[in-house]
Coordinates of C-alpha atoms and ligand atoms in Angstrom, one line a residue:
X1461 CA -87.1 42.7 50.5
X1462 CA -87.1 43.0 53.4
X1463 CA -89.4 45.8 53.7
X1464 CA -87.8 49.2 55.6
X1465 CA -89.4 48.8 59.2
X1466 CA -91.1 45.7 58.5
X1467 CA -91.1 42.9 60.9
X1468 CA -93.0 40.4 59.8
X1469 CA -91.1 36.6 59.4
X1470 CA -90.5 37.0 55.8
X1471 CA -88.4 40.0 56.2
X1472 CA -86.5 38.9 58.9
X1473 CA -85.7 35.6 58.0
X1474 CA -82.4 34.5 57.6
X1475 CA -82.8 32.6 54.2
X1476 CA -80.6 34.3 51.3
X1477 CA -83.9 33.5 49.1
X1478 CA -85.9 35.7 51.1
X1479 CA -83.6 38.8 50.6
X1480 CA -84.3 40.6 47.0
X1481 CA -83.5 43.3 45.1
X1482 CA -85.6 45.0 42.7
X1483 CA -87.0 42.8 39.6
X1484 CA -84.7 42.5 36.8
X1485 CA -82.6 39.9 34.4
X1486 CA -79.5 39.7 32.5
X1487 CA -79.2 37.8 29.3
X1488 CA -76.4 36.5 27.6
X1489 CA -77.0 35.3 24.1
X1490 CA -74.5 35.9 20.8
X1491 CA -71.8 38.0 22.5
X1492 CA -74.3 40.5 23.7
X1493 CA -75.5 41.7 27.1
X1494 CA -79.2 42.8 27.7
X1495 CA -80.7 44.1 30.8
X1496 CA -84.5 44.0 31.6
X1497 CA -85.4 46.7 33.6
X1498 CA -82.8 48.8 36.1
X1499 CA -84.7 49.5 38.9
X1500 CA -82.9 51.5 42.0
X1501 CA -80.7 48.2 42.9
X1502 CA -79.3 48.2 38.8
X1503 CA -75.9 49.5 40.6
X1504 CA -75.5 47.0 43.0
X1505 CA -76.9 44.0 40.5
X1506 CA -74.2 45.1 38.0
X1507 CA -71.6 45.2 40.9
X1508 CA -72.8 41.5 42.5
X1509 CA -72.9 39.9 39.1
X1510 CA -69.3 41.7 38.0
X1511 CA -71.1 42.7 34.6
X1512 CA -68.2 44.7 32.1
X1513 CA -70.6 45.5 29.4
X1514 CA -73.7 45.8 28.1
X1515 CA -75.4 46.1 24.7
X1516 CA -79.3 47.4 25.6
X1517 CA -81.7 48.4 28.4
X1518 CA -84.8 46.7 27.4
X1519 CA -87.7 48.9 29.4
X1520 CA -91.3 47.4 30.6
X1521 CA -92.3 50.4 31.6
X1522 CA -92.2 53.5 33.8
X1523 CA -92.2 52.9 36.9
X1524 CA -89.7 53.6 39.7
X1525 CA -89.2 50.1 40.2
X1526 CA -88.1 49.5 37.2
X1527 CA -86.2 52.4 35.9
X1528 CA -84.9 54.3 38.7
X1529 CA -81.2 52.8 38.4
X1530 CA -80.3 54.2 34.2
X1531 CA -78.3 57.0 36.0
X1532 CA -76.0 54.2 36.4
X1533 CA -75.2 53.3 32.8
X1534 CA -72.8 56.1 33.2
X1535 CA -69.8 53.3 34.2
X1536 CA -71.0 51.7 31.0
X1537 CA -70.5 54.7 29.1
X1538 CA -67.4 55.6 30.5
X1539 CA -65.6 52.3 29.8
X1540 CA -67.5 51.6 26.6
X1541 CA -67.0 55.1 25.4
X1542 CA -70.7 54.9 23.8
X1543 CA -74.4 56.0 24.8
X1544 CA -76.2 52.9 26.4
X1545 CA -79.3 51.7 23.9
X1546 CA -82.3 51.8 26.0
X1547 CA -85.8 50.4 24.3
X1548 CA -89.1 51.6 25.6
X1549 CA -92.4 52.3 24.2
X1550 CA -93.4 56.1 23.5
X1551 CA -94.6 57.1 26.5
X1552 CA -92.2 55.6 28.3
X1553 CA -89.6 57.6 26.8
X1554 CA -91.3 60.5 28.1
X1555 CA -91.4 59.3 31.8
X1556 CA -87.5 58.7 31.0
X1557 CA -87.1 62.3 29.9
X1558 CA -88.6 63.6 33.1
X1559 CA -87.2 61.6 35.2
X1560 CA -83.8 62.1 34.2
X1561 CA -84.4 65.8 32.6
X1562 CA -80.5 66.9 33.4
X1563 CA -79.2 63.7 30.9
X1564 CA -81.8 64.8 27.7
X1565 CA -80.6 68.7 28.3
X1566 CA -79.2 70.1 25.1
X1567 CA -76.4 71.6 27.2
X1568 CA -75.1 68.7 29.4
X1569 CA -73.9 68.7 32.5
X1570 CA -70.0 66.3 32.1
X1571 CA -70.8 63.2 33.0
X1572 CA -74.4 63.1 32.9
X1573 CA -75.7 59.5 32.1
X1574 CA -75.7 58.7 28.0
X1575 CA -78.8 57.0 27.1
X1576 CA -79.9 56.5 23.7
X1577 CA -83.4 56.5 23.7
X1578 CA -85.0 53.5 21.2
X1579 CA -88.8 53.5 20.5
X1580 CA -90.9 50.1 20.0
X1581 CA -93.5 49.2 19.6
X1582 CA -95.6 46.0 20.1
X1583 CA -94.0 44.0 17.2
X1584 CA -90.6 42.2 16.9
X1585 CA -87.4 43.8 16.7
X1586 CA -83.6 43.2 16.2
X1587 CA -80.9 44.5 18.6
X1588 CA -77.6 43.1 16.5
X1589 CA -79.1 40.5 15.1
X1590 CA -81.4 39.1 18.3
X1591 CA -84.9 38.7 17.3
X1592 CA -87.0 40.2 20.4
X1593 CA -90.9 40.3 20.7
X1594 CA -92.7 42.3 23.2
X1595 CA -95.5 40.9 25.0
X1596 CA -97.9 43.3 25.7
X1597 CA -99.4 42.8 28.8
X1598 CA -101.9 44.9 31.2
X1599 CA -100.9 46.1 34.8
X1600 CA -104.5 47.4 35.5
X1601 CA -104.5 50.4 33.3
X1602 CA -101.1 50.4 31.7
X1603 CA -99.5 48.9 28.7
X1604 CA -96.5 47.3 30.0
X1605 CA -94.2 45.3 27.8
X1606 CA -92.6 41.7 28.7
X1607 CA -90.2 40.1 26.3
X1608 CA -89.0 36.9 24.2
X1609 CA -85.8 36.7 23.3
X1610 CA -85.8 32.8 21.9
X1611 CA -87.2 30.3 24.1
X1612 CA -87.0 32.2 27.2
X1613 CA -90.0 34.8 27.8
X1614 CA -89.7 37.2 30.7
X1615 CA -93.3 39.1 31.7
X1616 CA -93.5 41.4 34.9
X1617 CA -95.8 43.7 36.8
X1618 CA -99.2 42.1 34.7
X1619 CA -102.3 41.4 36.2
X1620 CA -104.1 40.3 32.8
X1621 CA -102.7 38.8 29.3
X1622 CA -104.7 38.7 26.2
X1623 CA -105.3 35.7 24.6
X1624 CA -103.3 36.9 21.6
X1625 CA -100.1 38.1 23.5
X1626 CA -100.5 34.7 25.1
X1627 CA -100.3 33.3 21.6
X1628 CA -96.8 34.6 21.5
X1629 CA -95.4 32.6 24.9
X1630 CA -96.0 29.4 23.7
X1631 CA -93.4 27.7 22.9
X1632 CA -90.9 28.8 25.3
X1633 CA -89.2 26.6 27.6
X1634 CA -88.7 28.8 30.2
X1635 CA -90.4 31.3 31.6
X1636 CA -90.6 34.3 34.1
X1637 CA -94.0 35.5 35.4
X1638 CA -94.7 38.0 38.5
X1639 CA -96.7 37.1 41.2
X1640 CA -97.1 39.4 44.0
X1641 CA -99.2 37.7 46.5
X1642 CA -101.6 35.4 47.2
X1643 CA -104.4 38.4 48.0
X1644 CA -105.8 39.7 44.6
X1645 CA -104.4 43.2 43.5
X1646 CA -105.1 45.5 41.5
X1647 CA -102.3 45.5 38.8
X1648 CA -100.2 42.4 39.6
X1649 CA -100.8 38.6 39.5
X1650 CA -101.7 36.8 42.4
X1651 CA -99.7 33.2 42.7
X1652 CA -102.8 31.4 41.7
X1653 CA -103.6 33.7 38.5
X1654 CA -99.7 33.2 37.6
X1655 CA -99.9 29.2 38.7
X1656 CA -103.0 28.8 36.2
X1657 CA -101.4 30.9 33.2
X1658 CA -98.4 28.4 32.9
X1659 CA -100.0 25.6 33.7
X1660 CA -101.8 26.4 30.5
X1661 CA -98.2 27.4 28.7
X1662 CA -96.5 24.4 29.9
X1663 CA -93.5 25.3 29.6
X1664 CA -90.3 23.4 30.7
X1665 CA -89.1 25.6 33.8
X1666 CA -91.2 28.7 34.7
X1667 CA -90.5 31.3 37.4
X1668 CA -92.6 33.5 39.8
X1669 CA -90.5 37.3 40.1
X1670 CA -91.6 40.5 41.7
X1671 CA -93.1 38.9 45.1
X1672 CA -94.0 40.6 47.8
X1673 CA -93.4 39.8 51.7
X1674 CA -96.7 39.1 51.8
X1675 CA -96.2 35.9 49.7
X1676 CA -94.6 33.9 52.7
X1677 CA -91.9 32.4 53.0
X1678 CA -89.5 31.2 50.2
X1679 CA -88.9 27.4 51.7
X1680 CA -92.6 27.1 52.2
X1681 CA -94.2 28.5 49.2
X1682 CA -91.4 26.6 47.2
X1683 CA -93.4 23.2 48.9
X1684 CA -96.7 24.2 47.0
X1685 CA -95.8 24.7 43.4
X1686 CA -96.0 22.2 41.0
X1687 CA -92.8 20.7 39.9
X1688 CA -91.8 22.7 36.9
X1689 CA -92.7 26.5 38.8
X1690 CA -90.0 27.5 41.4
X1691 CA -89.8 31.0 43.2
X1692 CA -87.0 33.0 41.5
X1693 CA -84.1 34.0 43.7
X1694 CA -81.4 36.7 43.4
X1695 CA -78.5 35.7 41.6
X1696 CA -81.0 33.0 39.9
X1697 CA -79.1 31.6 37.0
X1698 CA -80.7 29.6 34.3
X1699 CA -78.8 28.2 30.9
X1700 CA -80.9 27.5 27.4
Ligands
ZN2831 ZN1 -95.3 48.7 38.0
ZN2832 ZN1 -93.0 46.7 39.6

């Protein structure tokens, strides 16, 4: 946000909040640095946020939005002299492959981006010693993975959660959740289907990613939420 040639009062509002970059968070826990997601903006996140390393790439899934940006683990594999771990699921792996064919040639191009591809699947996993658990999640017709890593549970581009991957959220005291828009959609939670799912959760802070324009703006939706959910903002930072 804003949208290219969008006029509308969302996008040209002059509230930081209501400027954002593609979905994505950082976490810092026991010396390491994972990334969820690098969508086209990874480059600039990285750059705003002054990252020097980072340990993993922890995937969703395939789409642009989320993945466009791995080119850009290059700078981490210059200065880290390593390959960049990136977990996925199968199929996501192959939607890496083909998107970034000239890094998974068997004669490389110098200075192609490193990327070490890492296959999970839906059950917990260590990366040095952190306990993750995908959460798998539906967004319409795809399998897309969110994540726990500890108390802090991150889900994104979902429209439906099964009572059992549900199971696995409670518990956490904070949480992120997408919501799109208030106008159902096809493959992405609409602020009330988010609102009700952690209101069921409870859990100490929760908040909405992945919004659309359409959503309104940040300062007025802010007004409606109960007093534990808050509309993420970039550069959000939250300490557990
Ligand atoms: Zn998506
Ligand atoms: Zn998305």
């Amino acid at each position: 946000m804003p949208v290219i040639t969008c006029n509308c009062n969302v996008c040209q509002s002059a509230d930081a909040k209501d400027k954002r970059l593609r979905s994505s968070v950082m976490l810092e826990t026991g010396g390491n640095t994972f990334v969820i997601d690098a969508g086209p903006d990874f480059r600039q996140q990285m750059l705003r946020k002054n990252v020097k390393k980072l340990d993993a790439v922890l995937i969703t899934h395939g789409h642009k939005d989320h993945v466009n940006g791995l080119d850009d683990v290059r700078a981490f594999n210059y200065f880290q002299k390593c390959p960049i771990d990136v977990y996925s699921q199968k199929d996501v792996q192959d939607i890496l492959k083909s998107f970034f064919f000239y890094a998974f040639e068997d004669d490389k191009y110098p200075g192609v981006p490193e990327i070490n591809l890492c296959a999970i699947e839906n059950k917990a996993f260590k990366i040095n010693d952190v306990l993750i658990t995908p959460i798998e999640v539906m967004h319409y017709r795809l399998p897309v993975f969110g994540y726990r890593i500890k108390d802090f549970t991150y889900i994104t581009d979902a429209n439906f959660i099964s009572g059992k991957e549900i199971d696995k959220m409670k518990g956490s005291k904070v949480i992120v959740m997408n919501a799109l828009r208030r106008k159902k959609h096809i493959s992405h939670f609409t602020l009330d289907e988010a609102v009700n799912i952690l209101q069921e959760l409870q859990p100490e802070q929760a908040y909405l990613t992945h919004i659309s324009h359409q959503m309104g703006l940040h300062a007025d939706v802010e007004k409606e939420l109960p007093p534990f959910i808050h509309l993420a903002y970039d550069g959000l930072t939250i300490e557990l």
